[in-house]
PDB file of C-alpha atoms in Angstrom:
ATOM      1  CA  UNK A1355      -8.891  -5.982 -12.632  1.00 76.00           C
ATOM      2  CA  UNK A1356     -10.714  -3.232 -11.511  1.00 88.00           C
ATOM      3  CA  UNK A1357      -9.410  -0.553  -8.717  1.00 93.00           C
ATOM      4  CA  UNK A1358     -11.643   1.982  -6.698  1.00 95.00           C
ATOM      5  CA  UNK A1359     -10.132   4.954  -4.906  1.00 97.00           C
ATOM      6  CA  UNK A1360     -11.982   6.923  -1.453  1.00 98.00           C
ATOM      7  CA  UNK A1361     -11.121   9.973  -0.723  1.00 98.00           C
ATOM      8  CA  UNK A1362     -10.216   9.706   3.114  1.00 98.00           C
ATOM      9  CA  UNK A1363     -11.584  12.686   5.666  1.00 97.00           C
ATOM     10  CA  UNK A1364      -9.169  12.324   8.817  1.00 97.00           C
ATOM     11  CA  UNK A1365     -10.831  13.326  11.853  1.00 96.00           C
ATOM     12  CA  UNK A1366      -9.318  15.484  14.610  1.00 95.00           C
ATOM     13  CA  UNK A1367     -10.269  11.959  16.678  1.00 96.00           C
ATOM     14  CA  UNK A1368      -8.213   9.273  14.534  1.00 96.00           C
ATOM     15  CA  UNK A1369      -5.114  11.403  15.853  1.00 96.00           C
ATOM     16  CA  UNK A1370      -3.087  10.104  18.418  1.00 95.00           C
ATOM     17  CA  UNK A1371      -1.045  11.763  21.651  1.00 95.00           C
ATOM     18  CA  UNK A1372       2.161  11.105  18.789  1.00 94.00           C
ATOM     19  CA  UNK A1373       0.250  13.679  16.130  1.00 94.00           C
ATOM     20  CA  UNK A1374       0.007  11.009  13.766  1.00 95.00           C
ATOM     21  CA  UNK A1375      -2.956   8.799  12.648  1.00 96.00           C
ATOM     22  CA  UNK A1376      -3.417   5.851  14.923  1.00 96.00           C
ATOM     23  CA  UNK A1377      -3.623   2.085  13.367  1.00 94.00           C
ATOM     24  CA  UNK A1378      -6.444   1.339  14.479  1.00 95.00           C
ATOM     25  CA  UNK A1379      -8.150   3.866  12.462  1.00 96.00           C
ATOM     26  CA  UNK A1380      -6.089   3.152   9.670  1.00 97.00           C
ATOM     27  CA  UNK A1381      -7.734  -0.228   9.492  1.00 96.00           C
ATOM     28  CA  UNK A1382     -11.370   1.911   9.654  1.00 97.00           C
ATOM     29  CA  UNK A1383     -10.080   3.331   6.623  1.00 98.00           C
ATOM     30  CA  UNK A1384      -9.362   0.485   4.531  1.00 98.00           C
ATOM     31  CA  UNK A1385     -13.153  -0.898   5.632  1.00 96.00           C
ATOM     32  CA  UNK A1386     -14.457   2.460   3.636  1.00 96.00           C
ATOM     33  CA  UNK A1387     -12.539   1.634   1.239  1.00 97.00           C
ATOM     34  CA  UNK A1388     -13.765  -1.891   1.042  1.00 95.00           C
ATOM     35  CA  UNK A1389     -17.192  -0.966   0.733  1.00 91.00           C
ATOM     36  CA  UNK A1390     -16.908   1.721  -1.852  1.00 93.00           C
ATOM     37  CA  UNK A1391     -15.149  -0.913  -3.952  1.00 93.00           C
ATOM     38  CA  UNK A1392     -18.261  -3.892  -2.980  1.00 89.00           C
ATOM     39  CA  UNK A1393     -20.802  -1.207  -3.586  1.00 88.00           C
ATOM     40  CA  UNK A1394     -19.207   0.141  -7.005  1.00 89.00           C
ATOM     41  CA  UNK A1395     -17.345  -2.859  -8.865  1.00 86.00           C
ATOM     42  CA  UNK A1396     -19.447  -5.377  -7.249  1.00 81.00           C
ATOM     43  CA  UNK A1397     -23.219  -3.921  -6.901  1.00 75.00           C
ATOM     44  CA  UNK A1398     -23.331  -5.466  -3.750  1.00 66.00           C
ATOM     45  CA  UNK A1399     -26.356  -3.742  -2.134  1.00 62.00           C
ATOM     46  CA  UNK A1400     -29.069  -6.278  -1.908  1.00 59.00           C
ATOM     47  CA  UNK A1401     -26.351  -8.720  -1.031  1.00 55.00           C
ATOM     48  CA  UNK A1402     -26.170  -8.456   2.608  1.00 63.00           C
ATOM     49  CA  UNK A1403     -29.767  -9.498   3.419  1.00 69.00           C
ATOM     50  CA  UNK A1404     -29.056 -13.076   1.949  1.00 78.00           C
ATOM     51  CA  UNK A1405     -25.467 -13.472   0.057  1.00 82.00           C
ATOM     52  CA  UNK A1406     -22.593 -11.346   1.272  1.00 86.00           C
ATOM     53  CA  UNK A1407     -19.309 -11.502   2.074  1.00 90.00           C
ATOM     54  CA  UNK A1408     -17.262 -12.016   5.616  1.00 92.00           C
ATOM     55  CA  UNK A1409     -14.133 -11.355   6.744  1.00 95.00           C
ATOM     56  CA  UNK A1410     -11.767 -14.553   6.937  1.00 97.00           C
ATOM     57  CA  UNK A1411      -8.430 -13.071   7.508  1.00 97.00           C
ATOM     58  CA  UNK A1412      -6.488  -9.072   7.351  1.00 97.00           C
ATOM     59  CA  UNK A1413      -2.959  -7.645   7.949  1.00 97.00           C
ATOM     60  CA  UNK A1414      -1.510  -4.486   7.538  1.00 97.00           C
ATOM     61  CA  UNK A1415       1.801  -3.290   6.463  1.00 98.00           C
ATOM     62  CA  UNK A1416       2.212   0.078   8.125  1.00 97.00           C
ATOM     63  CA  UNK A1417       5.055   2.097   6.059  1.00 97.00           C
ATOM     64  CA  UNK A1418       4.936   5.760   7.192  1.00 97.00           C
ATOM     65  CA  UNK A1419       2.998   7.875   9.130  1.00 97.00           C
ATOM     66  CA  UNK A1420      -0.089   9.486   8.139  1.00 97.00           C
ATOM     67  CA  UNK A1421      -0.391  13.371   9.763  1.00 96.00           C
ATOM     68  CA  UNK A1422      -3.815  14.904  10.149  1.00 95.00           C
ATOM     69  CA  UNK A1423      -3.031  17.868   7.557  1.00 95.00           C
ATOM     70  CA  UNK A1424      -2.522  14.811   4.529  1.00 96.00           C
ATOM     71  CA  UNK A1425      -5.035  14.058   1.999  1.00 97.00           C
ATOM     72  CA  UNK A1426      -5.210  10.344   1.622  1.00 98.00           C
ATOM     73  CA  UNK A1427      -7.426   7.507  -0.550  1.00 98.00           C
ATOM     74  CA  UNK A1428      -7.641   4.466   0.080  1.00 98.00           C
ATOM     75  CA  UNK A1429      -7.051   2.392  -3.551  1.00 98.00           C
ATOM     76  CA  UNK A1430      -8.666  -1.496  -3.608  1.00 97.00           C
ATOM     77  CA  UNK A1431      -8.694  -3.849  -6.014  1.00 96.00           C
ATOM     78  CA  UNK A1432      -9.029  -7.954  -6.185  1.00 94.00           C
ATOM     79  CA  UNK A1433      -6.043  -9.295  -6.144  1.00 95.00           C
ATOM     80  CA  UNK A1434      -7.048 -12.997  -6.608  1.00 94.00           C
ATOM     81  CA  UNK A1435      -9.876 -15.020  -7.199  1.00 94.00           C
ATOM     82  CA  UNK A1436     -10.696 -18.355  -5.601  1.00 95.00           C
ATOM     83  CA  UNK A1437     -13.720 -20.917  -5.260  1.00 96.00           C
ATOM     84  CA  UNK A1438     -15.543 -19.414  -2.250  1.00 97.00           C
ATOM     85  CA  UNK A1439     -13.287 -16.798  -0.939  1.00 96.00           C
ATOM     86  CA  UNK A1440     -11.231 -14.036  -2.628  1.00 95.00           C
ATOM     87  CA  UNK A1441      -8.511 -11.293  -1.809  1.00 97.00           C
ATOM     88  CA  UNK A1442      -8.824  -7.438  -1.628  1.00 97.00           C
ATOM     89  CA  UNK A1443      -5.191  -5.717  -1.866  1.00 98.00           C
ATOM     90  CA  UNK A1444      -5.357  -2.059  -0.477  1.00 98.00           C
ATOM     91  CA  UNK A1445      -3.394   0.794   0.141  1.00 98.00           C
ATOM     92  CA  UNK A1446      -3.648   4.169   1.565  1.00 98.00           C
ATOM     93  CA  UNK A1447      -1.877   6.544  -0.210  1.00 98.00           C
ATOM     94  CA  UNK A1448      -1.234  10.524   0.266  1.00 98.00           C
ATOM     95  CA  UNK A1449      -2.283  12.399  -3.125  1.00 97.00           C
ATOM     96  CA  UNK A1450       0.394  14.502  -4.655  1.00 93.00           C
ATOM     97  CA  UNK A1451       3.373  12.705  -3.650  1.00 96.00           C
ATOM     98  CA  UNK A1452       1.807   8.892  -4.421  1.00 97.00           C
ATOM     99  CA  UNK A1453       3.769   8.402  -0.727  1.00 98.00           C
ATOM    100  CA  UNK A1454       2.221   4.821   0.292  1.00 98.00           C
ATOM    101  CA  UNK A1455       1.307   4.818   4.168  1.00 98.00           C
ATOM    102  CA  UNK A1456      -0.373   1.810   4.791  1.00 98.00           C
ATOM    103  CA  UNK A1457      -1.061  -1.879   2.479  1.00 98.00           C
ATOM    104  CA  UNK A1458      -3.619  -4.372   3.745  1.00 98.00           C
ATOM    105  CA  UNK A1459      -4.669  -8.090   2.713  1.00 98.00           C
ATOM    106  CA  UNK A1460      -7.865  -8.906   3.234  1.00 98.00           C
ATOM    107  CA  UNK A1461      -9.488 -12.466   2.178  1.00 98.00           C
ATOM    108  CA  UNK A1462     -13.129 -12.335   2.059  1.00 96.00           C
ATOM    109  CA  UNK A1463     -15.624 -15.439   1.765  1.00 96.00           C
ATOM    110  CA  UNK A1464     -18.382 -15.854   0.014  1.00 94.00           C
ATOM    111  CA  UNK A1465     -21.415 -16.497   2.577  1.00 93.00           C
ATOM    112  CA  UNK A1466     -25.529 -17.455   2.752  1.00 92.00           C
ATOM    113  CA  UNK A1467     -26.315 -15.776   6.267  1.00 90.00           C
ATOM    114  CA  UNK A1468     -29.364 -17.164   5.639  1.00 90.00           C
ATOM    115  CA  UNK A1469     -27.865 -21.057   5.829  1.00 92.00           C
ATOM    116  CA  UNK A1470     -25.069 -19.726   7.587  1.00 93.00           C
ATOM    117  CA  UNK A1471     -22.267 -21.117   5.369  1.00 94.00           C
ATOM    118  CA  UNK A1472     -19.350 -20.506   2.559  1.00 96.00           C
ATOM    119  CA  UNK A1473     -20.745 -20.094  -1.261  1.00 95.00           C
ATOM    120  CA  UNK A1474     -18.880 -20.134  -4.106  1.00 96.00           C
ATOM    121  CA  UNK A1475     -18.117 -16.887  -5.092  1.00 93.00           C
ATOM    122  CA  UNK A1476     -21.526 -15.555  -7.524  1.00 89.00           C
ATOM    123  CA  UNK A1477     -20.355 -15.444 -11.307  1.00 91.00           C
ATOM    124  CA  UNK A1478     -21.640 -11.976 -11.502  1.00 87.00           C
ATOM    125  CA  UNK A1479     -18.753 -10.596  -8.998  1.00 87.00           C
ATOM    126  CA  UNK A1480     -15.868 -12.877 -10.984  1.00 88.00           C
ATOM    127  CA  UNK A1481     -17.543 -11.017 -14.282  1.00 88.00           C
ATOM    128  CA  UNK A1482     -17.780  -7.711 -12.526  1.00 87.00           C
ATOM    129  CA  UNK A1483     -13.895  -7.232 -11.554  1.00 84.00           C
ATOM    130  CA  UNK A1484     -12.841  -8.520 -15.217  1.00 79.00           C
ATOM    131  CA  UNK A1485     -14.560  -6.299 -17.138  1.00 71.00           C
TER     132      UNK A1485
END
């Protein structure tokens, strides 16, 4: 399937009174992530107005600490498929040394704000991470 990588920009603000990059914005991280990979593998722009997705359920692994001089990307890719809800697998990871700092699971559903309920999950996005 189908992986996207963002280039992270840490901000003098995601640092914390430790020197390293707090977990909370380590979570704001994998959300750019997530929606470079729903606007690039999934075309998901006119989505949100009608069909789009919603967050069901997240954690993090947090595996080392990320310091404010690193360059990081975030790298997401569906890791499974279901009937009206799906799983993004991420990881933050410093460039150069492939050191892994942070994994998330995230399982998104399928949803008609419009109706407000769960959808399957469109044909076009199952097609779209298999190609």
């Amino acid at each position: 399937m189908k992986v996207t990588k963002t280039d992270i920009q840490i901000r003098f603000a995601d640092v914390d009174i430790l020197g390293h990059v707090n977990n909370v914005n380590l979570q704001h991280y994998f959300d750019v992530g997530k929606s470079d990979f729903f606007a690039e593998i999934l075309d998901a722009g006119d989505y949100w107005k009608g069909e789009g997705i919603i967050t069901a359920a997240t954690s993090n692994s947090y595996i080392a600490q990320t310091r404010p001089h690193e360059k990081v990307y975030v790298e997401t890719r569906m890791e499974k498929i279901g009937n009206k809800s799906f799983t993004l697998a991420q990881r933050i990871v410093a460039h150069g040394s492939g050191e892994v700092k942070a994994e998330s699971r995230s399982v998104m559903v399928a949803f008609d704000f419009d109706r407000q309920e769960s959808i399957p999950v469109p044909d076009a996005w199952r097609m779209a991470v298999e190609e």
